[in-house]
Amino acid sequence: MSDAASDKNTALMEKIVSLCKRRGFIFQSAEIYGGLNGCWDYGPLGAELKRNLKDYWWRKNVQEREDILGLDGSILTHQDVLKASGHVGGFSDPMCDCLLSKARLRADQIEPLSGTAFHYTGASHEESDWSVDRPFSVLIWGNQDENKARKTAKQYYAQFLSDKQIAPKKLELSGESSEELTETTKYNPDNGSLLTEPREFNLMFKTHMGASADDGDESAVAYLRPETAQSIFVQFKNVAETNRVKLPFGIAQIGKSFRNEINPRNYTFRSREFEQMEIEFFCRAEDGLALTDEWLERRLTFYEEIGIPREHLHVLDIPDGERAHYSQKTYDIEYEFPFGIQELEGVAYRGAYDLTKHKEHSGKPLDFFDDETKEKLIPHVVEPSAGCDRTILALICEAYDEETVTDEKGKEETRTVMRFSPRMAPVKVGVFPLLKNKPELVAKAREVQAMLTPHMNVFYDETAAIGRRYRRQDEVGTPFCVTIDFDTLGESGDELKDTVTLRHRDSMEQERISIAELRNFLLDAIA
RNA sequence: GCGGGUAUAGCUUAGUGGUAAAGCCCUAGCCUUCCAAGCUAGUUAUGUGGGUUCGAUUCCCACUACCCGCUCCA
C-alpha cells in the first residue's frame, strides 16, 4: 500500500470510527474512566446490528438445518479442559527481545548459530568520565571479523549515553572475553546481539473460583475460554446421546471468548473480549476434506447474503507448514478492511484431534457408534469459526459511503450513507408525519408505526424538516422511510387515500404505496 | 513489548500562563405540503494524576486511551 493510499484509508477509518460513535454503534469501554484497552461496547444501533447478524447466522446454521444443533456453553472453563486442548502450556509463545534493536522474536523460531561469543562487562568514555556497567555479549559466526563484535557492543552501550554527541566508536569496552558456542539460540541472527531470556506470554485470562479461594490455590484455577470450540467438544457426548444424531452432524455456538492480546489494534478488530460464531461439524474421516471445501463455499455465500460481496473477500488456502499440526486443510476467509486484508473466519479441518485429546485426558469414551457402518469411531471435525465482531466491523466498513448530491439550487453537498443490506440494517423503516403540527398526520403516522412495530425495528420521527429526517436515517443505514402526508388523508381524492410515500435509501427515489401493502412489502425486503 | 504521534463540547476544529471560541449536531418553541430551510431560546468540553507558579487547558513529569510503523495473532 502506498503512503497516499494508506493515509486515505486511515482517514476513512477515522470517519467510520467517528460515525460509529456519533450515531451510537460502538463506544469505547469505560470511556469516562479513560477507557479499557482492547474493549468496546456496542451502543443501541450496534447492538441491533450485532443481533441481526447473530440471529441470521443462527437461523441459517441451526434452525434451518436438521443436522446442526445449538449449544450455549459456560465462559468460565475447567482448567483440565484447556490442558487437554493444549491451551494451558501450549497457548503461550516464549518470546525474546533483542537487546540492541529491541526486535521481538519467538524463541522457538530462532535459527541456531555456532560461532564465537564475545562477552563484555561494560563501557566507558574517558573524556567525559562516563561509564556503564552491565554485561553484554555478541556472537560472530562464519568469517565475520572480531571487530564487528566490538562495533556491535559499542552500539549497544551507546544507547545508555545521555549525551548523544558522543559517537559509539569513541567508547572503550571493558572486560572482554570470548568463548566458542555451538547451536546457540541466545543471539539475534540478524545482528549477533544477545537476546533477553525467553519470557512466557500467556494469552488466557486466569481467575480463581470460589469466594474464599486464594491466588495460590492451584485447584481453584479456572480460565475465561479462549475459544468457544472447547465446550462443544467437551459436550459432544451429551449432545450426541440426547439427540439421536447420525453422521455427519454439527454443533453450533455463538458466544464470548477472551484472549489477553499483547497488542489490541485496529478498532474492534483485535479485541481482548470478542464474540465467535462457531460450528463443529462432525463427520467420517473420508468425508473431511470434501466437507471443508463445501463449508468454505457455504460460508462465502453467507457473507454475500449479509451484504459483503465476494469480490471484497479473499480466500487464503493455508499452505503446509503454516497450518496447525493436526489440520490437513485450513482456509482463511479475509476481508479488505481499510487497514488491510484481515481474517474474518477460519474454516479448518481438524481431524479427530480435539475429541481424541479429550478422550485421553478425561478417560471417558468419546467414541461415536455409527449406525450405518456398525462401528465405533472418533468422528473427524470441520470447523467454520467466524469472528462476530470482525464481521460487524466488515459490515460497517462495507456499508460506509459518501456521495455528492446536488440540490435544486445547484448546491453540492456530501451525503453519508450506510448501505447496509436491509436484512442487517439496525433500523428497518423510519415512519414520519410530513408535518408535526398537524394532528391528523401525526395520528396516522402513529397508526402506521403501531402496525409495523410488532414485525420489525421501526423508528418514528417528527422533528425537523422531512429532508433532514431522511438524511439522519441515511447515516444509520435505514433502508426505507415512509412519510404520511395530506394525500394519505385523502386531500387529493380517494385514489391516494391511505397511501404513503415510500422513500428508498440508496437511490433516494420515492414511490406511493398503500398502507395495506406496506407490511408485506417491508417484510419481503428485509427477510 | 519497542519507536513515533495525538488527547479542548456528541462531531470537526480554534485559542490562551489570568472569564475557553466557532461551525455542525442535539433539545424546546414558532414556522414549514417531500431530501441536512428559517427564526428564537437552551444543554454540553480542556483524558487522569502529580509538579512548577499567586494562578496551568497552556510549561514539565508520570499514567491512561487512541492512531501510525514494527512485533505478535496458538
Coordinates of C-alpha atoms (C1' of nucleotides) in Angstrom, one line a residue:
Chain A
M1 CA 0.0 0.0 0.0
S2 CA 1.4 3.4 -1.0
D3 CA 1.7 6.1 1.7
A4 CA -1.0 8.2 0.0
A5 CA -3.4 5.2 -0.1
S6 CA -2.5 4.4 3.4
D7 CA -3.3 8.0 4.6
K8 CA -6.5 7.9 2.7
N9 CA -7.5 4.6 4.3
T10 CA -6.5 5.9 7.7
A11 CA -8.7 8.9 7.1
L12 CA -11.6 6.7 6.0
M13 CA -11.2 4.6 9.1
E14 CA -11.3 7.7 11.3
K15 CA -14.5 8.8 9.7
I16 CA -16.0 5.4 10.2
V17 CA -15.0 5.4 13.9
S18 CA -16.3 8.9 14.3
L19 CA -19.7 7.9 12.7
C20 CA -19.9 4.8 14.9
K21 CA -19.5 7.0 18.0
R22 CA -21.7 9.8 16.8
R23 CA -24.6 7.6 15.9
G24 CA -24.3 5.1 18.7
F25 CA -22.9 2.0 17.0
I26 CA -19.7 1.5 19.1
F27 CA -18.3 3.2 22.1
Q28 CA -15.1 2.7 23.9
S29 CA -15.5 0.6 27.0
A30 CA -15.3 2.6 30.3
E31 CA -14.7 5.8 28.4
I32 CA -15.5 8.1 31.3
Y33 CA -12.7 6.3 33.2
G34 CA -10.2 6.7 30.4
G35 CA -11.1 3.6 28.5
L36 CA -10.2 0.0 28.9
N37 CA -7.5 -1.2 26.4
G38 CA -8.9 -3.5 23.8
C39 CA -12.5 -3.5 25.0
W40 CA -15.5 -1.9 23.2
D41 CA -19.2 -1.5 23.9
Y42 CA -22.0 -1.6 21.3
G43 CA -24.4 1.2 21.5
P44 CA -28.1 1.0 20.6
L45 CA -27.6 0.7 16.9
G46 CA -24.5 -1.5 17.2
A47 CA -26.5 -3.9 19.4
E48 CA -29.3 -4.1 16.8
L49 CA -26.8 -4.7 14.0
K50 CA -25.0 -7.4 16.0
R51 CA -28.3 -9.1 17.0
N52 CA -29.3 -9.2 13.3
L53 CA -26.1 -10.8 12.4
K54 CA -26.2 -13.4 15.1
D55 CA -29.9 -14.1 14.5
Y56 CA -29.3 -14.6 10.8
W57 CA -26.3 -16.9 11.4
W58 CA -28.3 -18.9 13.9
R59 CA -31.3 -19.2 11.7
K60 CA -29.2 -20.3 8.7
N61 CA -26.9 -22.7 10.5
V62 CA -29.1 -24.1 13.3
Q63 CA -32.8 -23.5 12.8
E64 CA -33.0 -24.2 9.1
R65 CA -30.8 -27.3 9.3
E66 CA -31.8 -30.6 10.7
D67 CA -28.2 -31.7 11.1
I68 CA -26.9 -28.9 13.3
L69 CA -27.7 -28.4 16.9
G70 CA -27.2 -25.4 19.1
L71 CA -25.2 -25.1 22.3
D72 CA -24.5 -22.3 24.8
G73 CA -21.6 -23.2 26.9
S74 CA -20.2 -21.5 30.0
I75 CA -17.5 -19.0 29.7
L76 CA -15.7 -20.0 32.8
T77 CA -13.7 -23.1 31.9
H78 CA -12.4 -26.0 33.8
Q79 CA -8.6 -25.9 33.7
D80 CA -8.4 -29.6 32.7
V81 CA -10.4 -28.8 29.5
L82 CA -7.7 -26.3 28.5
K83 CA -4.9 -28.6 29.5
A84 CA -6.3 -31.3 27.2
S85 CA -6.8 -28.9 24.3
G86 CA -3.2 -27.6 24.7
H87 CA -4.2 -24.1 25.6
V88 CA -2.6 -24.4 29.1
G89 CA 1.1 -24.7 28.5
G90 CA 0.9 -24.5 24.7
F91 CA -1.2 -21.4 24.4
S92 CA 1.7 -19.1 25.0
D93 CA 4.7 -18.3 23.0
P94 CA 8.0 -17.7 24.7
M95 CA 9.4 -14.5 23.3
C96 CA 12.8 -12.9 23.4
D97 CA 13.7 -9.3 22.8
C98 CA 16.9 -8.2 21.0
L99 CA 18.9 -6.0 23.4
L100 CA 20.3 -3.9 20.6
S101 CA 17.4 -3.5 18.1
K102 CA 14.5 -4.2 20.5
A103 CA 13.1 -6.5 17.9
R104 CA 10.9 -9.2 19.4
L105 CA 11.4 -12.8 18.3
R106 CA 9.7 -16.0 19.0
A107 CA 12.1 -18.2 21.0
D108 CA 11.2 -21.3 19.1
Q109 CA 11.8 -19.8 15.7
I110 CA 15.3 -18.5 16.3
E111 CA 17.8 -20.0 14.0
P112 CA 20.6 -21.8 16.0
L113 CA 24.0 -20.4 15.4
S114 CA 27.6 -21.6 16.0
G115 CA 30.4 -19.2 16.5
T116 CA 32.4 -17.1 18.9
A117 CA 30.7 -15.1 21.6
F118 CA 32.4 -12.0 22.9
H119 CA 31.4 -11.0 26.4
Y120 CA 31.8 -7.6 27.9
T121 CA 31.1 -6.1 31.4
G122 CA 30.6 -2.5 30.4
A123 CA 31.9 0.5 28.6
S124 CA 33.3 4.0 29.3
H125 CA 34.2 7.3 27.7
E126 CA 37.3 8.8 29.2
E127 CA 36.9 12.4 28.2
S128 CA 33.5 12.9 29.7
D129 CA 34.1 10.5 32.6
W130 CA 31.1 8.5 31.6
S131 CA 30.8 4.7 32.2
V132 CA 28.2 2.0 32.3
D133 CA 28.4 -1.4 34.0
R134 CA 26.3 -4.1 32.6
P135 CA 27.1 -7.4 30.9
F136 CA 26.5 -7.8 27.2
S137 CA 27.6 -10.3 24.6
V138 CA 27.8 -10.5 20.8
L139 CA 28.1 -13.6 18.7
I140 CA 30.1 -13.7 15.5
W141 CA 30.0 -16.6 13.1
G142 CA 31.2 -17.7 9.7
N143 CA 34.0 -15.5 8.6
Q144 CA 32.9 -12.4 10.5
D145 CA 35.6 -10.1 11.9
E146 CA 36.1 -9.8 15.6
N147 CA 35.8 -6.0 15.2
K148 CA 32.2 -6.5 14.2
A149 CA 31.6 -7.8 17.7
R150 CA 33.2 -4.7 19.2
K151 CA 31.3 -2.4 17.0
T152 CA 28.0 -4.0 17.8
A153 CA 28.8 -3.9 21.6
K154 CA 29.7 -0.2 21.3
Q155 CA 26.3 0.4 19.6
Y156 CA 24.6 -1.4 22.4
Y157 CA 26.3 0.6 25.2
A158 CA 25.8 3.9 23.3
Q159 CA 22.1 3.7 24.0
F160 CA 22.8 4.4 27.6
L161 CA 24.7 7.7 26.8
S162 CA 22.8 10.7 28.0
D163 CA 24.9 12.9 25.7
K164 CA 24.2 11.8 22.2
Q165 CA 27.1 13.8 20.9
I166 CA 29.5 11.0 21.7
A167 CA 29.9 8.6 18.9
P168 CA 29.7 4.9 19.7
K169 CA 33.1 4.3 18.3
K170 CA 34.7 6.5 20.8
L171 CA 33.6 4.2 23.7
E172 CA 36.1 1.9 25.5
L173 CA 34.8 -1.6 26.1
S174 CA 35.8 -3.3 29.3
G175 CA 36.2 -6.9 30.4
E176 CA 36.3 -8.6 27.0
S177 CA 36.4 -12.4 27.0
S178 CA 35.4 -14.9 24.4
E179 CA 34.1 -18.5 24.1
E180 CA 33.1 -20.9 21.4
L181 CA 29.4 -21.8 21.2
T182 CA 27.6 -24.3 19.1
E183 CA 23.9 -24.3 18.2
T184 CA 23.0 -21.4 20.4
T185 CA 19.7 -19.6 20.2
K186 CA 20.6 -16.8 22.6
Y187 CA 21.7 -14.4 19.9
N188 CA 19.9 -12.5 17.2
P189 CA 20.6 -14.0 13.8
D190 CA 20.2 -10.5 12.3
N191 CA 22.9 -8.7 14.2
G192 CA 24.6 -11.1 16.6
S193 CA 23.3 -9.2 19.7
L194 CA 22.4 -11.0 22.9
L195 CA 18.7 -11.7 23.4
T196 CA 16.8 -11.5 26.7
E197 CA 15.8 -14.7 28.3
P198 CA 12.7 -16.2 26.8
R199 CA 9.6 -14.9 28.5
E200 CA 6.1 -16.5 28.5
F201 CA 3.2 -14.6 27.2
N202 CA 0.1 -16.4 28.3
L203 CA -2.8 -15.2 26.3
M204 CA -5.5 -16.6 28.5
F205 CA -7.4 -14.8 31.3
K206 CA -7.0 -16.7 34.5
T207 CA -9.2 -16.5 37.6
H208 CA -9.9 -18.3 40.8
M209 CA -13.2 -20.0 41.5
G210 CA -14.9 -19.7 44.9
A211 CA -15.2 -16.6 47.1
S212 CA -12.6 -17.8 49.6
A213 CA -10.1 -19.1 47.1
D214 CA -6.7 -17.6 47.4
D215 CA -4.4 -16.9 44.5
G216 CA -2.1 -19.7 45.4
D217 CA -4.7 -22.4 45.3
E218 CA -4.0 -24.2 42.0
S219 CA -7.1 -26.4 42.2
A220 CA -9.3 -23.3 42.2
V221 CA -7.9 -22.0 38.9
A222 CA -10.3 -21.5 36.1
Y223 CA -10.0 -19.6 32.8
L224 CA -12.2 -17.5 30.6
R225 CA -12.5 -19.5 27.5
P226 CA -10.1 -18.5 24.7
E227 CA -12.5 -20.0 22.1
T228 CA -16.0 -21.4 22.0
A229 CA -14.9 -24.6 20.4
Q230 CA -13.8 -26.5 23.5
S231 CA -17.2 -26.5 25.2
I232 CA -18.6 -28.2 22.0
F233 CA -16.0 -30.9 22.2
V234 CA -16.5 -31.4 25.9
Q235 CA -20.3 -31.7 25.5
F236 CA -20.0 -33.8 22.3
K237 CA -21.1 -36.9 24.1
N238 CA -24.1 -35.3 25.9
V239 CA -25.4 -33.7 22.7
A240 CA -24.9 -36.8 20.6
E241 CA -26.6 -39.1 23.2
T242 CA -29.6 -36.9 23.8
N243 CA -30.5 -36.1 20.2
R244 CA -30.4 -39.3 18.1
V245 CA -27.9 -37.8 15.7
K246 CA -26.1 -39.6 12.8
L247 CA -23.0 -38.6 10.9
P248 CA -22.4 -36.1 9.6
F249 CA -23.9 -33.5 12.1
G250 CA -22.8 -30.3 13.7
I251 CA -22.9 -28.4 16.9
A252 CA -23.1 -24.7 16.7
Q253 CA -22.4 -22.0 19.2
I254 CA -22.3 -18.2 19.5
G255 CA -20.6 -16.7 22.4
K256 CA -17.9 -14.6 24.0
S257 CA -14.3 -15.6 24.1
F258 CA -11.3 -13.9 25.7
R259 CA -7.7 -13.5 24.8
N260 CA -5.2 -11.4 26.5
E261 CA -3.8 -9.9 23.3
I262 CA -0.4 -8.3 23.7
N263 CA -1.4 -5.6 21.3
P264 CA -5.0 -4.9 20.6
R265 CA -5.3 -2.9 17.3
N266 CA -7.5 -1.7 14.5
Y267 CA -10.6 -0.5 16.4
T268 CA -12.7 -3.5 17.3
F269 CA -10.8 -5.9 15.0
R270 CA -8.4 -7.3 17.6
S271 CA -10.2 -7.1 21.0
R272 CA -9.5 -8.8 24.2
E273 CA -13.1 -9.8 24.6
F274 CA -14.8 -10.9 21.4
E275 CA -17.7 -13.0 20.2
Q276 CA -17.4 -16.1 18.0
M277 CA -19.9 -17.9 15.8
E278 CA -18.6 -21.5 15.5
I279 CA -19.7 -24.8 14.1
E280 CA -18.0 -28.1 14.8
F281 CA -19.2 -30.3 12.0
F282 CA -18.5 -34.0 12.9
C283 CA -18.1 -36.4 10.1
R284 CA -16.4 -39.6 8.9
A285 CA -12.7 -39.3 8.2
E286 CA -13.1 -40.0 4.5
D287 CA -15.5 -37.0 4.1
G288 CA -13.5 -34.4 6.0
L289 CA -11.6 -32.8 3.1
A290 CA -14.7 -32.6 0.8
L291 CA -16.8 -31.1 3.6
T292 CA -14.1 -28.5 4.3
D293 CA -14.5 -27.3 0.7
E294 CA -18.2 -27.4 1.0
W295 CA -18.3 -25.3 4.1
L296 CA -16.0 -22.8 2.6
E297 CA -18.4 -22.2 -0.2
R298 CA -21.4 -22.1 2.1
R299 CA -19.7 -19.6 4.3
L300 CA -18.8 -17.4 1.3
T301 CA -22.4 -17.5 0.3
F302 CA -23.4 -16.4 3.8
Y303 CA -21.2 -13.3 3.6
E304 CA -22.9 -12.4 0.3
E305 CA -26.3 -12.8 1.9
I306 CA -25.4 -10.3 4.6
G307 CA -24.0 -7.7 2.1
I308 CA -20.3 -8.5 1.8
P309 CA -19.7 -9.1 -1.8
R310 CA -17.4 -11.9 -2.9
E311 CA -15.0 -9.6 -4.6
H312 CA -14.2 -7.9 -1.3
L313 CA -13.3 -11.3 0.2
H314 CA -10.2 -13.3 -0.2
V315 CA -9.7 -17.0 0.5
L316 CA -6.4 -18.0 1.8
D317 CA -5.5 -21.6 1.5
I318 CA -3.1 -22.0 4.4
P319 CA -0.1 -23.9 3.0
D320 CA 1.7 -26.9 4.5
G321 CA 3.8 -25.9 7.4
E322 CA 1.7 -23.0 8.4
R323 CA -1.4 -24.9 9.5
A324 CA -1.8 -26.2 13.0
H325 CA -0.1 -29.6 13.1
Y326 CA -3.4 -31.5 13.3
S327 CA -5.0 -29.8 10.4
Q328 CA -4.9 -31.2 6.9
K329 CA -6.7 -28.2 5.4
T330 CA -7.4 -24.7 6.6
Y331 CA -8.9 -21.8 4.7
D332 CA -9.0 -18.2 6.0
I333 CA -11.7 -16.0 4.7
E334 CA -10.4 -12.5 4.6
Y335 CA -12.0 -9.1 4.0
E336 CA -10.5 -5.9 2.6
F337 CA -10.6 -3.6 5.6
P338 CA -9.4 -0.1 5.1
F339 CA -6.4 -1.0 7.4
G340 CA -5.6 -4.1 5.3
I341 CA -6.8 -7.5 4.3
Q342 CA -7.6 -9.3 7.5
E343 CA -9.2 -12.6 8.6
L344 CA -12.9 -12.8 9.3
E345 CA -13.3 -16.6 9.6
G346 CA -11.2 -19.8 9.5
V347 CA -12.6 -23.0 8.0
A348 CA -10.3 -25.7 9.4
Y349 CA -10.4 -29.4 9.0
R350 CA -9.2 -30.5 12.5
G351 CA -9.3 -34.3 12.0
A352 CA -10.0 -36.2 15.2
Y353 CA -7.5 -34.2 17.2
D354 CA -9.9 -32.5 19.7
L355 CA -12.1 -35.4 20.6
T356 CA -9.0 -37.7 20.8
K357 CA -7.3 -35.3 23.2
H358 CA -10.4 -35.0 25.5
K359 CA -10.8 -38.8 25.4
E360 CA -7.2 -39.2 26.6
H361 CA -7.3 -36.6 29.3
S362 CA -10.7 -37.3 30.7
G363 CA -10.5 -41.1 30.4
K364 CA -14.1 -41.0 29.2
P365 CA -15.2 -42.8 26.0
L366 CA -16.0 -40.2 23.4
D367 CA -16.4 -42.7 20.6
F368 CA -19.4 -42.4 18.4
F369 CA -21.3 -45.5 17.3
D370 CA -22.0 -45.2 13.6
D371 CA -25.3 -47.0 12.9
E372 CA -24.7 -47.2 9.2
T373 CA -21.3 -48.9 9.4
K374 CA -21.9 -50.5 12.7
E375 CA -18.6 -49.4 14.1
K376 CA -17.3 -47.2 16.8
L377 CA -15.2 -44.3 15.8
I378 CA -13.9 -40.9 16.8
P379 CA -15.5 -38.5 14.3
H380 CA -13.4 -36.1 12.4
V381 CA -14.4 -32.4 12.5
V382 CA -14.6 -29.4 10.2
E383 CA -14.7 -26.1 12.0
P384 CA -16.1 -22.9 10.4
S385 CA -15.2 -20.4 13.0
A386 CA -16.3 -16.8 12.4
G387 CA -15.5 -13.6 14.3
C388 CA -18.7 -11.9 15.1
D389 CA -17.2 -8.5 16.0
R390 CA -14.9 -8.7 13.0
T391 CA -17.9 -9.3 10.7
I392 CA -19.7 -6.4 12.3
L393 CA -16.7 -4.2 11.5
A394 CA -16.7 -5.5 8.0
L395 CA -20.4 -4.8 7.6
I396 CA -19.8 -1.2 8.8
C397 CA -16.8 -0.7 6.6
E398 CA -18.6 -2.2 3.6
A399 CA -21.7 -0.1 4.2
Y400 CA -20.0 3.3 4.6
D401 CA -20.3 5.5 1.6
E402 CA -20.2 9.2 0.8
E403 CA -21.8 10.6 -2.2
T404 CA -22.1 14.0 -3.6
V405 CA -25.7 15.2 -4.2
T406 CA -26.8 18.4 -5.8
D407 CA -29.9 20.2 -4.6
E408 CA -32.4 22.2 -6.6
K409 CA -30.4 25.3 -6.2
G410 CA -27.3 23.6 -7.7
K411 CA -25.5 23.4 -4.3
E412 CA -23.4 20.4 -3.8
E413 CA -23.2 18.6 -0.6
T414 CA -22.0 15.3 0.8
R415 CA -24.5 12.6 1.8
T416 CA -23.2 10.0 4.1
V417 CA -25.0 6.7 3.7
M418 CA -24.6 3.4 5.4
R419 CA -25.6 1.0 2.8
F420 CA -26.4 -2.0 5.0
S421 CA -28.3 -4.8 3.4
P422 CA -31.9 -4.4 4.6
R423 CA -31.5 -7.8 6.3
M424 CA -28.7 -6.5 8.5
A425 CA -29.8 -2.8 8.9
P426 CA -30.4 -1.9 12.6
V427 CA -33.5 0.1 11.8
K428 CA -35.7 -1.3 9.0
V429 CA -38.0 1.6 8.4
G430 CA -38.5 5.3 9.5
V431 CA -42.0 6.5 9.9
F432 CA -42.6 10.2 9.6
P433 CA -45.6 12.6 9.6
L434 CA -44.8 15.2 7.0
L435 CA -45.5 18.0 9.5
K436 CA -45.7 17.6 13.2
N437 CA -48.2 20.4 13.9
K438 CA -51.0 18.8 12.0
P439 CA -52.6 16.3 14.5
E440 CA -54.2 14.2 11.7
L441 CA -50.8 13.5 10.1
V442 CA -49.3 12.6 13.5
A443 CA -52.1 10.3 14.4
K444 CA -52.0 8.5 11.1
A445 CA -48.2 8.1 11.3
R446 CA -48.5 6.7 14.8
E447 CA -51.0 4.2 13.4
V448 CA -48.6 3.1 10.8
Q449 CA -45.8 2.8 13.4
A450 CA -48.0 0.7 15.6
M451 CA -48.9 -1.6 12.7
L452 CA -45.2 -2.2 11.8
T453 CA -43.6 -2.3 15.2
P454 CA -44.5 -6.0 16.0
H455 CA -42.7 -7.1 12.9
M456 CA -39.5 -5.1 12.7
N457 CA -37.5 -2.3 14.2
V458 CA -39.3 0.9 13.4
F459 CA -38.1 4.4 14.1
Y460 CA -40.6 7.2 14.5
D461 CA -39.5 10.8 14.0
E462 CA -41.4 14.0 13.7
T463 CA -38.8 16.6 14.4
A464 CA -37.2 18.9 11.9
A465 CA -37.8 19.1 8.1
I466 CA -38.6 16.0 6.3
G467 CA -35.3 16.1 4.3
R468 CA -33.3 16.2 7.5
R469 CA -35.1 13.2 8.8
Y470 CA -34.3 11.3 5.6
R471 CA -30.6 12.1 5.9
R472 CA -30.5 11.2 9.5
Q473 CA -31.8 7.7 8.6
D474 CA -29.3 7.5 5.7
E475 CA -26.5 7.9 8.2
V476 CA -27.6 4.9 10.3
G477 CA -28.4 2.9 7.2
T478 CA -32.2 2.6 7.5
P479 CA -33.2 1.2 4.1
F480 CA -36.8 2.6 3.9
C481 CA -38.6 5.6 5.1
V482 CA -42.4 6.2 4.9
T483 CA -44.0 9.6 5.1
I484 CA -47.6 10.3 5.9
D485 CA -48.8 13.3 4.0
F486 CA -52.0 15.1 3.1
D487 CA -52.7 12.7 0.3
T488 CA -52.7 9.9 2.8
L489 CA -55.6 11.7 4.5
G490 CA -57.4 11.9 1.2
E491 CA -56.9 15.5 0.3
S492 CA -56.2 14.7 -3.3
G493 CA -59.1 12.3 -3.6
D494 CA -59.8 8.7 -2.8
E495 CA -57.3 7.4 -5.2
L496 CA -54.3 8.4 -3.0
K497 CA -56.2 8.0 0.3
D498 CA -54.3 5.6 2.7
T499 CA -51.2 5.6 0.5
V500 CA -47.8 6.8 1.8
T501 CA -44.6 7.9 0.3
L502 CA -42.0 5.1 0.4
R503 CA -38.5 6.5 0.1
H504 CA -35.5 4.3 -0.8
R505 CA -32.3 4.9 1.0
D506 CA -29.8 4.0 -1.8
S507 CA -31.5 5.7 -4.8
M508 CA -33.4 8.4 -2.8
E509 CA -36.3 7.6 -5.1
Q510 CA -39.9 7.8 -3.8
E511 CA -43.0 5.9 -4.7
R512 CA -46.5 5.7 -3.5
I513 CA -47.6 2.5 -1.7
S514 CA -50.8 1.7 0.1
I515 CA -50.7 1.3 3.8
A516 CA -52.4 -2.1 3.3
E517 CA -49.4 -3.4 1.3
L518 CA -46.7 -1.8 3.3
R519 CA -46.1 -4.5 5.9
N520 CA -45.7 -7.3 3.4
F521 CA -43.6 -5.2 1.1
L522 CA -41.2 -4.4 4.0
L523 CA -41.2 -8.0 5.4
D524 CA -40.2 -9.3 1.9
A525 CA -37.5 -6.6 1.6
I526 CA -35.8 -7.4 4.9
A527 CA -36.2 -11.2 5.0
Chain B
rG1 C1' 6.7 -5.1 24.1
rC2 C1' 9.7 -1.1 21.0
rG3 C1' 9.6 3.6 18.2
rG4 C1' 6.6 7.9 16.5
rG5 C1' 2.1 10.8 17.0
rU6 C1' -2.4 12.6 19.3
rA7 C1' -5.8 14.0 23.5
rU8 C1' -10.4 21.1 24.0
rA9 C1' -18.4 20.2 23.8
rG10 C1' -21.8 14.4 20.8
rC11 C1' -18.7 15.6 16.0
rU12 C1' -15.0 18.8 13.4
rU13 C1' -11.7 22.5 14.7
rA14 C1' -9.8 27.5 17.1
rG15 C1' -7.3 29.7 21.1
rU16 C1' -4.8 31.3 25.7
rG17 C1' 0.4 31.3 31.9
rG18 C1' -5.3 35.0 34.2
rU19 C1' -13.6 34.8 32.1
rA20 C1' -12.3 28.9 26.7
rA21 C1' -14.4 30.5 20.7
rA22 C1' -16.9 28.8 16.4
rG23 C1' -19.5 25.6 12.9
rC24 C1' -22.2 21.3 12.7
rC25 C1' -25.2 18.1 15.8
rC26 C1' -28.7 17.8 19.7
rU27 C1' -33.2 19.8 22.8
rA28 C1' -37.6 23.1 23.2
rG29 C1' -40.8 26.6 20.8
rC30 C1' -42.6 29.1 16.4
rC31 C1' -42.8 28.2 11.2
rU32 C1' -42.7 24.7 7.3
rU33 C1' -47.1 20.4 1.9
rC34 C1' -41.1 15.6 0.5
rC35 C1' -34.3 15.5 0.7
rA36 C1' -29.5 18.4 6.1
rA37 C1' -34.6 25.6 5.1
rG38 C1' -35.6 29.9 8.6
rC39 C1' -36.2 32.5 13.5
rU40 C1' -35.8 32.3 19.0
rA41 C1' -34.0 30.1 23.3
rG42 C1' -31.1 26.2 25.5
rU43 C1' -27.6 21.9 27.2
rU44 C1' -22.6 20.2 26.8
rA45 C1' -15.5 20.4 26.8
rU46 C1' -9.6 21.3 28.1
rG47 C1' -8.3 12.4 29.2
rU48 C1' -6.3 11.1 34.6
rG49 C1' -2.7 12.2 38.5
rG50 C1' 1.3 14.9 40.1
rG51 C1' 5.0 19.1 39.7
rU52 C1' 6.5 24.4 38.7
rU53 C1' 3.6 29.0 39.6
rC54 C1' 0.0 33.9 43.2
rG55 C1' -2.6 31.4 39.1
rA56 C1' -1.8 25.7 34.4
rU57 C1' -6.2 23.9 29.4
rU58 C1' -1.4 26.2 28.1
rC59 C1' 5.2 24.7 30.7
rC60 C1' 7.4 19.9 32.9
rC61 C1' 6.8 14.6 34.6
rA62 C1' 4.1 10.2 35.0
rC63 C1' -0.2 7.4 33.8
rU64 C1' -4.3 6.0 30.6
rA65 C1' -6.5 5.7 25.9
rC66 C1' -6.5 6.0 20.7
rC67 C1' -3.8 6.3 15.9
rC68 C1' 0.6 5.0 12.7
rG69 C1' 5.1 1.8 11.9
rC70 C1' 7.5 -2.6 13.9
rU71 C1' 6.3 -7.1 16.6
rC72 C1' 2.5 -10.6 17.6
rC73 C1' -2.0 -13.0 16.2
rA74 C1' -1.8 -20.6 19.1

